Amino acid sequence: MKLSFGPILIILIGIFLLLSNLDLLPLGQLKTLAATWWPLALIIFGFLQLIKKR
């Protein structure tokens, strides 16, 4: 059974953001950092997908 990393990562990020929006997960400064650096996660994810296909 092959387990893909991409969908699991997206689900975890979604759960993390949902808990943050519902104020169930206190983030403080981490929320500010995530708001600033979220494009980096997309870049890394895209790069990993390129490497995976080769």
Phi, psi and omega in degrees: 000123181264127182250122180276140181280325184302304181298325179294319179297316180296319178296316179296319177296319178298316178297316179301312181292323178296314178297325177293315180294329179274003181058032175266346181233104181289123185250319180059242184292330179298325179295321178294317178296319179295322179294329181279318190256011183299329178298332179298324177297321178294320179296313180297317179299316179296319178297317178296324178292323177295316180294321183297325184284343183273000000 
